[in-house]
Coordinates of C-alpha atoms and ligand atoms in Angstrom, one line a residue:
X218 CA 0.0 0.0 0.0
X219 CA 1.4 3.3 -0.7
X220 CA 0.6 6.1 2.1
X221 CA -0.3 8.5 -0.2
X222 CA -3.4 6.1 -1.8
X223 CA -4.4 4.8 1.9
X224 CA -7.3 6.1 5.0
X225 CA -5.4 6.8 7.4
X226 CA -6.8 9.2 9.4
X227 CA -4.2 9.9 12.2
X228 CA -4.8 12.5 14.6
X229 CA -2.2 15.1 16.0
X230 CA -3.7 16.0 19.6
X231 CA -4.4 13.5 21.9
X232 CA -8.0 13.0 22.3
X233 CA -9.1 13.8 25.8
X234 CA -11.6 10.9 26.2
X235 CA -9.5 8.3 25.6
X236 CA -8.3 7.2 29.2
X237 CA -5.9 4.0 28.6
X238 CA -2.7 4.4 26.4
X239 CA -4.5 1.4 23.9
X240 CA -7.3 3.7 23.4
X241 CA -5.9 6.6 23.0
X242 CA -3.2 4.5 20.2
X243 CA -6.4 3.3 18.2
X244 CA -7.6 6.9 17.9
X245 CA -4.4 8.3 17.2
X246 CA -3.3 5.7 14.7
X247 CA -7.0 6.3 12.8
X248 CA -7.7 2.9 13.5
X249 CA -11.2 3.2 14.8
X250 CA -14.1 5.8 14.6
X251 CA -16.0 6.2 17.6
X252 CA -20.1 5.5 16.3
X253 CA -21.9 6.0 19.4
X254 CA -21.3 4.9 23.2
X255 CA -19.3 1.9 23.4
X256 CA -19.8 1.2 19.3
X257 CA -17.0 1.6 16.5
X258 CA -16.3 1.7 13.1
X259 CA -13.1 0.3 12.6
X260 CA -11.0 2.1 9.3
X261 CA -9.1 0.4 7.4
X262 CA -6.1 -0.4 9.4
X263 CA -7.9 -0.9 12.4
X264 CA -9.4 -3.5 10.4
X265 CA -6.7 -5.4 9.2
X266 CA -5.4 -6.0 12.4
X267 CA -8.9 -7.3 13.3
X268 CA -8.4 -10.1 10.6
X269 CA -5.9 -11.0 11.1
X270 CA -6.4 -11.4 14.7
X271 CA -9.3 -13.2 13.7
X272 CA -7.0 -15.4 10.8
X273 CA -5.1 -16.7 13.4
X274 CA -8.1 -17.6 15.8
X275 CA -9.1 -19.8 12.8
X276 CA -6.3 -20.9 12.4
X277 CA -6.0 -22.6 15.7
X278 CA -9.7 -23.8 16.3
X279 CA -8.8 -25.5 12.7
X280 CA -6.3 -27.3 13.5
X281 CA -7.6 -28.2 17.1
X282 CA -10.5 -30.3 14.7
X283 CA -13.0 -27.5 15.7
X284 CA -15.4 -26.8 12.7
X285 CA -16.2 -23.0 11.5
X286 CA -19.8 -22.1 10.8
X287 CA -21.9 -18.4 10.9
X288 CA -24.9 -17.7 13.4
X289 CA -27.0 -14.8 13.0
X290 CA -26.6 -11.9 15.4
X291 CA -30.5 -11.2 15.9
X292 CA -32.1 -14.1 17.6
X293 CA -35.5 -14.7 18.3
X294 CA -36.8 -14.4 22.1
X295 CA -38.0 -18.4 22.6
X296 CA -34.7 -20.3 22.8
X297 CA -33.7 -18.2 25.8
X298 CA -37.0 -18.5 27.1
X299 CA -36.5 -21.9 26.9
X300 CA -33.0 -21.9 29.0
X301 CA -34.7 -19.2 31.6
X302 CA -32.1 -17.1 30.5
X303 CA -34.4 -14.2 28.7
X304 CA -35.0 -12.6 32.4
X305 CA -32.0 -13.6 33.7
X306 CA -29.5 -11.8 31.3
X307 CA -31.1 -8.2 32.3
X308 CA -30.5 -5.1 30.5
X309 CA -27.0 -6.3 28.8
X310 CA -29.5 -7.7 26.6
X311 CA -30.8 -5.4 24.3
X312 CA -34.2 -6.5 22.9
X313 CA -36.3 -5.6 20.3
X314 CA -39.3 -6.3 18.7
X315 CA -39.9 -7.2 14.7
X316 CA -43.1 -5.6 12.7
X317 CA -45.4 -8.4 13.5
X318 CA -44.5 -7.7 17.9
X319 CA -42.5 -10.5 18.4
X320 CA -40.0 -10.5 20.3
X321 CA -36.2 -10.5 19.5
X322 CA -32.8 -9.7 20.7
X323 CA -29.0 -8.9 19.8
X324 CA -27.3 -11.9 20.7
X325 CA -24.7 -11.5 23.7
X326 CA -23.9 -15.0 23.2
X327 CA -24.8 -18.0 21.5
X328 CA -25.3 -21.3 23.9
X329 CA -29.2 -21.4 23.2
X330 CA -28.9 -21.3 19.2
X331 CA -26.4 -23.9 19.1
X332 CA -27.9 -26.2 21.4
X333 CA -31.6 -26.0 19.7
X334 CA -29.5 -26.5 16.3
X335 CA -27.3 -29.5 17.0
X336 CA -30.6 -30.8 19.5
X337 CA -32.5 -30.6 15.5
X338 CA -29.7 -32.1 13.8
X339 CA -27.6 -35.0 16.1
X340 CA -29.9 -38.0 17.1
X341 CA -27.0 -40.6 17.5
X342 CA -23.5 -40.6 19.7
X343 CA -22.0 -41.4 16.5
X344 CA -21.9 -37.8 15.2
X345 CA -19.7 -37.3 18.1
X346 CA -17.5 -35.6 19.4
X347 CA -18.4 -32.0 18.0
X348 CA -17.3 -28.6 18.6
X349 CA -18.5 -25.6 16.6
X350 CA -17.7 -22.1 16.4
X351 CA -18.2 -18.6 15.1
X352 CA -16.9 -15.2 15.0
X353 CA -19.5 -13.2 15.0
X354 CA -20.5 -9.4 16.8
X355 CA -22.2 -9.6 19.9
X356 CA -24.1 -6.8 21.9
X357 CA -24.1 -6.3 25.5
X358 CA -25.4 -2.7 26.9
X359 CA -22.5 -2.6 29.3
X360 CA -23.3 -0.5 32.2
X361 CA -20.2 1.4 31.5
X362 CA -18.6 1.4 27.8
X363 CA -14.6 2.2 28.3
X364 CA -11.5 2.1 27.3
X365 CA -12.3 2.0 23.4
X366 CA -13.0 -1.8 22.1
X367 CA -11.8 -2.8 25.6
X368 CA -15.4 -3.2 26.7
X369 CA -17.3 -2.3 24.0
X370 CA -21.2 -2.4 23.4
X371 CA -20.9 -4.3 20.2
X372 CA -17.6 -6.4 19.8
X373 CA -16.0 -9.4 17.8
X374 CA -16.3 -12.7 19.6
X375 CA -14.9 -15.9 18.7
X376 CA -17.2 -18.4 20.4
X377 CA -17.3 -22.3 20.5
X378 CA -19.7 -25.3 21.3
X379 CA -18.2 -28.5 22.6
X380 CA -21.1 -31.3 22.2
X381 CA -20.0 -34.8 24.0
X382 CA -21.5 -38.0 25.2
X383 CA -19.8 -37.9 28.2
X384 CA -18.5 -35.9 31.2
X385 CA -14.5 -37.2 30.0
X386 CA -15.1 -36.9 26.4
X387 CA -16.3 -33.0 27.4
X388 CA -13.9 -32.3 29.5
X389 CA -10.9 -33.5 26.7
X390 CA -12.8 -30.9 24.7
X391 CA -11.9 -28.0 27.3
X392 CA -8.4 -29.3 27.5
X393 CA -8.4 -28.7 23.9
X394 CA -9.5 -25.5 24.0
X395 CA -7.4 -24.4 26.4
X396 CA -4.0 -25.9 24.4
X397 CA -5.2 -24.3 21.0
X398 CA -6.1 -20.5 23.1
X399 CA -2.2 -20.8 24.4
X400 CA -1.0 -21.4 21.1
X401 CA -3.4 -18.9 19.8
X402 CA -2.3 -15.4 22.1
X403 CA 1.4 -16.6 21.5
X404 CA 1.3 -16.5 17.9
X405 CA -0.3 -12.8 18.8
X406 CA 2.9 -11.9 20.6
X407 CA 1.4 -12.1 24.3
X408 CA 1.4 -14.3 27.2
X409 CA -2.2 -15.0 28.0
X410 CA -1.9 -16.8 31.4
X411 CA -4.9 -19.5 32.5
X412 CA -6.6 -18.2 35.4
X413 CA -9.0 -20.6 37.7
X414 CA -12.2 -18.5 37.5
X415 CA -15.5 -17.8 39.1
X416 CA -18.5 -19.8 36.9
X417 CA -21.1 -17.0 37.3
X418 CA -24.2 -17.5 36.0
X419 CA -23.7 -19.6 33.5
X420 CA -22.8 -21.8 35.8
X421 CA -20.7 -25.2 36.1
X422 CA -17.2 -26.1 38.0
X423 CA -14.8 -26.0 35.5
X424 CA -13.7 -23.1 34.2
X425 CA -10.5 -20.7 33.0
X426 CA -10.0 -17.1 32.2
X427 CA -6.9 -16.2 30.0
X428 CA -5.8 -12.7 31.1
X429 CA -3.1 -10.8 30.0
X430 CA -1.0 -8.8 32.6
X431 CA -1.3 -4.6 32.5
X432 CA -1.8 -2.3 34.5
X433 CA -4.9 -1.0 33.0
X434 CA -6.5 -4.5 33.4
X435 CA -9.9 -5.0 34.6
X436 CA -9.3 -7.8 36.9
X437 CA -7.0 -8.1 40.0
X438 CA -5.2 -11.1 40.0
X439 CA -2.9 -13.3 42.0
X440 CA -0.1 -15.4 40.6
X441 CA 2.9 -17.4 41.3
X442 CA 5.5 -15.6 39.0
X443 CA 6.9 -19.0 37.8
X444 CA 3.5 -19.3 35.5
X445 CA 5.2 -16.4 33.6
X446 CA 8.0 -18.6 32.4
X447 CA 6.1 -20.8 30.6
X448 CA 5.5 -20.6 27.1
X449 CA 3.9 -23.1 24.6
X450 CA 6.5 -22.4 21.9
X451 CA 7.1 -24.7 18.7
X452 CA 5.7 -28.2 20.4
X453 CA 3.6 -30.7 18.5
X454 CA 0.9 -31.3 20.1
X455 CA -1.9 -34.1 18.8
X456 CA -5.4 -32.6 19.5
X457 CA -6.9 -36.4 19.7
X458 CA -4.7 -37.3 22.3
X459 CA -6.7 -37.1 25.7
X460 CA -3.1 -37.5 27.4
X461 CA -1.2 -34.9 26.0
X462 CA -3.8 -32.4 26.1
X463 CA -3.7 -32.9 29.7
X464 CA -0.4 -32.6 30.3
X465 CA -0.1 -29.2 28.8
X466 CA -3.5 -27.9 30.6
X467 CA -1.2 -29.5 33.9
X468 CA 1.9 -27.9 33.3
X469 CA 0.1 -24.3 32.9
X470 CA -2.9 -24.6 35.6
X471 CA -0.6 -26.4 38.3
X472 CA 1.0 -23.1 39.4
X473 CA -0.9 -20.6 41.3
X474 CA -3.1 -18.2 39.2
X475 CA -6.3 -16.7 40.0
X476 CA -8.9 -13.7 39.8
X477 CA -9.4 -11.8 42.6
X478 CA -12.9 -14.0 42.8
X479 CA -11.3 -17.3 43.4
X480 CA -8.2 -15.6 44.9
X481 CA -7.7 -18.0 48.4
X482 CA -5.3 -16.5 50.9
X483 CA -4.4 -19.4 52.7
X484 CA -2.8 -21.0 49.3
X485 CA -1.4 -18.0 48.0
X486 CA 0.5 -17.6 51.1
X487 CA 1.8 -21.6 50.5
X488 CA 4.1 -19.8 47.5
X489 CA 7.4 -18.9 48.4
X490 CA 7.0 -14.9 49.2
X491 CA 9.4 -13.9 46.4
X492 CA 7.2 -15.7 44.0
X493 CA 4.3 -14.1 45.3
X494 CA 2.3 -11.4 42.9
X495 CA -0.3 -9.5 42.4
X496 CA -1.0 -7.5 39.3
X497 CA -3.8 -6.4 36.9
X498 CA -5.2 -8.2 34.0
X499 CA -7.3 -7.9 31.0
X500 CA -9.3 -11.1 30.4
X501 CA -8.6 -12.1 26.5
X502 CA -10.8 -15.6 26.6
X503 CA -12.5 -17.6 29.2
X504 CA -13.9 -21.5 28.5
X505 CA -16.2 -23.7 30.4
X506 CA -17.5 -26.8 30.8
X507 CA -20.9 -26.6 32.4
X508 CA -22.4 -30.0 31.9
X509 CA -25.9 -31.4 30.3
X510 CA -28.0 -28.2 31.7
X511 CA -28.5 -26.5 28.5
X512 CA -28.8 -29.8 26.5
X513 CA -31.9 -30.6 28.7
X514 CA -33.3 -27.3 28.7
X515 CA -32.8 -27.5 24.8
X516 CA -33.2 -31.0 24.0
X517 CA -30.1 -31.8 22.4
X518 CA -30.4 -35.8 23.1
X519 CA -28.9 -38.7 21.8
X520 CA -29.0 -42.2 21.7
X521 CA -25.7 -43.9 23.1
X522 CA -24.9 -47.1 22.6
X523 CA -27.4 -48.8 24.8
X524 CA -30.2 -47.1 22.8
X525 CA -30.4 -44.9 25.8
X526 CA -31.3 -41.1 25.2
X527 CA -29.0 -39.2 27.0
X528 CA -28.5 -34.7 27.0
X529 CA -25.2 -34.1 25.6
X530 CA -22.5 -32.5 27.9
X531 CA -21.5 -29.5 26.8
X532 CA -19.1 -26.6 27.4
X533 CA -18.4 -22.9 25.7
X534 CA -15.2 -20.9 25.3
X535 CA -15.2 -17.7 23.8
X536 CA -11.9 -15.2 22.6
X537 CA -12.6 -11.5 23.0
X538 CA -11.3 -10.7 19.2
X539 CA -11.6 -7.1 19.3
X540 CA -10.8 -6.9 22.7
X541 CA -7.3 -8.4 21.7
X542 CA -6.7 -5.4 19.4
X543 CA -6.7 -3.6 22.7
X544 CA -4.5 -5.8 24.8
X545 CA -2.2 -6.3 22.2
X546 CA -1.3 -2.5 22.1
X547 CA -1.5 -2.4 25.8
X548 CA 1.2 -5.2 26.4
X549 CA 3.2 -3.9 23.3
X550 CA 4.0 0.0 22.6
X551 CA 6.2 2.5 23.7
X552 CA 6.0 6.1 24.2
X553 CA 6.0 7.3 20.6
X554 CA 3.3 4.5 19.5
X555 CA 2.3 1.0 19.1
X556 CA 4.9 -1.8 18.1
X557 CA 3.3 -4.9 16.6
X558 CA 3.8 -8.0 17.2
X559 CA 4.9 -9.6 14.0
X560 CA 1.9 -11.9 14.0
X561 CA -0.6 -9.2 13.8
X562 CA 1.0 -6.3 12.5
X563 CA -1.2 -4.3 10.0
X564 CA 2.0 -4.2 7.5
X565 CA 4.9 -6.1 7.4
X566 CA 7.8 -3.5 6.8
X567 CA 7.4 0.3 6.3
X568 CA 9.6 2.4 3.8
X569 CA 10.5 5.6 4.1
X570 CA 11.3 7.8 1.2
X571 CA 13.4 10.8 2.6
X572 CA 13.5 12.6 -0.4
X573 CA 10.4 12.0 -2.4
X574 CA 10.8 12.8 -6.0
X575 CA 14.6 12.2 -6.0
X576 CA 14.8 9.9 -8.9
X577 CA 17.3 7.2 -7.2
X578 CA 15.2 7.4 -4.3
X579 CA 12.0 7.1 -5.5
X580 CA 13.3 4.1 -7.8
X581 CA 14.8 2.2 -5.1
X582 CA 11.5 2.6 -3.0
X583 CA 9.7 1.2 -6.0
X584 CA 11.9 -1.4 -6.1
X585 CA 11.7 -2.8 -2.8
X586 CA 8.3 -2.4 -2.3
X587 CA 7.7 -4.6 -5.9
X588 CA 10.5 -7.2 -4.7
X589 CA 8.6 -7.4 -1.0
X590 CA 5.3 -8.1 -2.4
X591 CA 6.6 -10.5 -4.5
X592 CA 7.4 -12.8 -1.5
X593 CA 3.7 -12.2 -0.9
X594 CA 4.4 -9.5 2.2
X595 CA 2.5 -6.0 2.4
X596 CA 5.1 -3.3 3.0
X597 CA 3.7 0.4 3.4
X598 CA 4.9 2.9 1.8
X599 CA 5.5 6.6 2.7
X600 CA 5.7 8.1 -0.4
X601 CA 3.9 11.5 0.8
X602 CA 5.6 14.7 -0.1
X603 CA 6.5 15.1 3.7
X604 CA 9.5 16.1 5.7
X605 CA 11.7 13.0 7.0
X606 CA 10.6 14.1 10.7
X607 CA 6.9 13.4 9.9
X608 CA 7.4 10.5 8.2
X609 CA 9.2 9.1 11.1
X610 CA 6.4 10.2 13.5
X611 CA 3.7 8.4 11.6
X612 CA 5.8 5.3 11.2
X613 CA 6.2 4.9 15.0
X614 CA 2.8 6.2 15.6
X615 CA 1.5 3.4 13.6
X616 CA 4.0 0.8 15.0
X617 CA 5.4 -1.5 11.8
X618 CA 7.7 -3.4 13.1
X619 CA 10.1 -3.2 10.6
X620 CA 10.7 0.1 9.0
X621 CA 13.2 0.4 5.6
X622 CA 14.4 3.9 5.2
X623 CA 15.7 5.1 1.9
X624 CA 17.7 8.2 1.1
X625 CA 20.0 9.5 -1.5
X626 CA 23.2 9.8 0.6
X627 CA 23.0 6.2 1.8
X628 CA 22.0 4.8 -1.7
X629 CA 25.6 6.5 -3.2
X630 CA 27.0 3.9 -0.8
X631 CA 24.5 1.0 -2.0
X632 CA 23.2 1.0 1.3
X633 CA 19.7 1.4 2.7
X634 CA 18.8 1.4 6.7
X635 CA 16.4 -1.5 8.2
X636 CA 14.7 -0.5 12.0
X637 CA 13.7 -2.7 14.2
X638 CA 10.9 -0.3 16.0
X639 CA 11.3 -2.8 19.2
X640 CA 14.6 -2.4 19.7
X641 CA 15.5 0.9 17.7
X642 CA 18.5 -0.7 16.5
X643 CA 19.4 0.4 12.8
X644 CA 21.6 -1.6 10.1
X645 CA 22.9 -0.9 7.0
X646 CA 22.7 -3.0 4.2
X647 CA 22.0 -3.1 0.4
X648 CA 18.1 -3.5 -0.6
X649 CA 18.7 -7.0 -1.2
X650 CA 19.3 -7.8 2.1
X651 CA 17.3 -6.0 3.6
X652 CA 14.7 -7.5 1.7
X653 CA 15.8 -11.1 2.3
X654 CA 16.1 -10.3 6.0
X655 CA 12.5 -9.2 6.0
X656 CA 11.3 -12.0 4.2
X657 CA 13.1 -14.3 6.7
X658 CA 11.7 -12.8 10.1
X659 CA 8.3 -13.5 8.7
X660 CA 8.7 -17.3 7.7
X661 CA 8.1 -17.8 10.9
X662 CA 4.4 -16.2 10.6
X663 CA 3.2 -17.6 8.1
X664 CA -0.4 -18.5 7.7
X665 CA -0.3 -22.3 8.6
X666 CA -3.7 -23.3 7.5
X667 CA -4.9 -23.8 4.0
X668 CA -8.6 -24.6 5.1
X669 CA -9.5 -21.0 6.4
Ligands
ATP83 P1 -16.0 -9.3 31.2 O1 -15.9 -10.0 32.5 O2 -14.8 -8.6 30.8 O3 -17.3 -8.5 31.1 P2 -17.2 -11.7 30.3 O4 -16.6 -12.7 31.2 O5 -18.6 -11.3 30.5 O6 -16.2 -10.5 30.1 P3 -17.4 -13.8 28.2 O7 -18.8 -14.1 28.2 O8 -16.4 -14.7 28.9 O9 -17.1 -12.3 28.8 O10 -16.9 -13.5 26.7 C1 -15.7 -14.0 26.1 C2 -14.7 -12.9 25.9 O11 -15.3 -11.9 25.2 C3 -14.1 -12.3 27.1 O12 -13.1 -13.1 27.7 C4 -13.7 -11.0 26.6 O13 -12.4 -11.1 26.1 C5 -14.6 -10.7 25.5 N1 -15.6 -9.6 25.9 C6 -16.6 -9.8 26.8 N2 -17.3 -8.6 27.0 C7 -16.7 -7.7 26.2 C8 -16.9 -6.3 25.9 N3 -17.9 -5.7 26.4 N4 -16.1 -5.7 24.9 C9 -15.2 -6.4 24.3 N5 -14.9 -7.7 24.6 C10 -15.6 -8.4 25.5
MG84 MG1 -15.5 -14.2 30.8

């Protein structure tokens, strides 16, 4: 993409509403558009993080076995009847009624819609095991809309449907989730930590929130600091095997780490004291397994191999999609902008033009920008008539993390400059390497799944 053809709206001032550093990034960056409390458009670069926050979420449900599919956002009144959750929810739901009076509502979540679907569809425990999922908006009228998509009214959700026969079979299914969300916030560049959590009222005994640590979380937690040195990294893992999917969900639940709701004193104070923390978090994901309630409320039955009918065991785990766009920034910035992770970064590499229409330098831009997207990255381009200085300011506003600058003293040498924003550390090099070194830090982020 060349800057000079793009949206990006960024803005100079810091806008006075935004109170977290994430929020104030997004608006800065013109990656969102405020549309009404607690409700955003997201521009375009704001929305190509989304995906591809969202790409990688496929990605690993995919390869856990977990099966895609799209439900509606508008759902109609009954099914929640049904479950006794219609009065229960309260005004997160927002309601509304269709021409002919009946009632509807803006789905906050999906457990009823599945359930009454697979119920219709999966009469034998033969169809078994089966987990679905969507990503698909959700509304809740938060009592308080903050910190930008952080806790939004409307937001992205990634949320899945584990149907089993039996208590073991479901609860294989929440190790599995919980293996593919590690893998799936470390390919994001953050360490989500599993957090025993409080059930709510949805109910059930098993259940784990991923948060990730800032200090503009929403949750106080408590945590052995050992659980921070674990990290899922390049292992194999085979999603069918009920074994090794519990020894990972071991190895990062055995250490101490809880919300402030299931926070116990007397254990916490078990951990050597130097080990001992408490810290803020923002919750990223949370799964459950809660059991045949909604199955019988529902009627999702089948026959097992008796010829008994038996409710399906069930559990749900949703990933806070947009939310992530938020965390991300919070765990990863500095104090001229964001820095992206390589996984989710908007662009791959930027390049700077610091003299534009200088022929070498316009020429050697053009040239590595053609020879970058023919390895199949998406370098942006700053080809604006601007001074270096605001050039620079946008490109760390924006947070690439690999920046190419170009200029016509260097190029008398052969030489451009590649930036790492992490680290600020400039080299210089000939376009050709730079290029290849580019194209080698990203092999490692390459989309891994031809079936999303
Ligand atoms: P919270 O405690 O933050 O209100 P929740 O526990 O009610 O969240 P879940 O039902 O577990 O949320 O939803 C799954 C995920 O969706 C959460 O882990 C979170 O990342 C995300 N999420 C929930 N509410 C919001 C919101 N208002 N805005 C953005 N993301 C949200
Ligand atoms: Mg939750």
């Amino acid at each position: 993409m060349r800057l000079s053809r793009y949206f990006l709206p960024v803005l100079k001032e810091t806008p006075a509403e935004a109170q977290i550093v994430s929020h104030r990034l997004m608006l800065r960056a013109g990656m969102i558009k405020q549309a009404s409390a607690g409700i955003y458009s997201w521009l375009p670069m704001g929305y190509k993080v989304l995906r591809n926050i969202e790409r990688i979420v496929h990605e690993e449900q995919i390869r856990a076995g977990h099966i895609p599919m799209l439900m509606p956002t508008l759902q109609s009144a009954d099914l929640w009847q049904k479950s006794g959750r219609y009065e229960a929810y309260g005004p997160e739901m927002l309601r509304l009624k269709d021409r002919h009076g009946r009632d509807m509502l803006y789905g906050p979540t999906n457990e009823e819609m599945i359930t009454d679907m697979v119920g219709n569809f999966v009469t034998s425990y033969k169809s078994l095991p089966l987990t679905l999922y969507h990503v698909q908006w959700k509304f809740r009228d938060e009592v308080r809309p903050r910190f930008g998509v952080m806790r939004g009214r409307e937001f992205l959700m990634k949320d899945g449907y584990n149907f089993d026969l039996t208590k073991e079979a479901a609860l294989h299914a929440y190790n599995r989730h919980l293996v593919s969300y590690l893998r799936t916030y470390e390919r994001m560049g953050l360490q989500a930590i599993p957090m025993r959590a409080d059930s709510g009222p949805i109910g059930g005994d098993y259940t784990h929130e991923f948060l990730v640590l800032a200090d503009t979380g929403e949750s106080e937690v408590f945590y052995d600091a050992e659980i921070t040195d674990l990290a899922f990294g390049e292992r194999e893992i085979d999603y069918d095997n009920v074994a090794q999917c519990d020894a990972v969900l071991q190895e990062f639940t055995s250490r101490y780490a809880r919300t402030d709701e299931t926070h116990d004193e007397a254990e916490f104070a078990q951990i050597p004291a130097e080990r001992q923390r408490s810290a803020r978090g923002i919750e990223v994901g949370q799964i459950f397994y809660f059991g045949t309630e909604y199955s019988e409320k529902l009627g999702a039955y089948v026959q097992n191999d008796d010829g008994q009918r038996v409710p399906l065991h069930m559990g749900s785990h949703g990933i806070g999609v947009s939310r992530l766009v938020g965390a991300i920034i919070e765990a990863s910035h500095d104090d001229k902008g964001i820095i992206w992770p390589e996984g989710v970064t908007p662009f791959h590499c930027g390049i700077v033009n610091l003299k534009q229409g200088d022929d070498e330098a316009d020429a050697a831009c053009e040239s590595l920008y053609k020879a970058l997207e023919s390895h199949g990255l998406e370098p942006l381009y700053d080809d604006r008539n601007e001074r270096a200085g605001g050039k620079f300011a946008t490109m760390d506003l924006i947070g690439l993390p690999w920046r190419i600058t170009v200029g016509p003293r260097g190029l008398k040498n052969g030489v451009v400059e590649l930036t790492s924003h992490r680290t600020g550390v400039s080299e210089e090099m000939t376009p050709e390497v730079a290029v290849a070194r580019v194209v080698e830090i990203y092999q490692a982020h390459k989309p891994v799944n031809a079936a999303v």
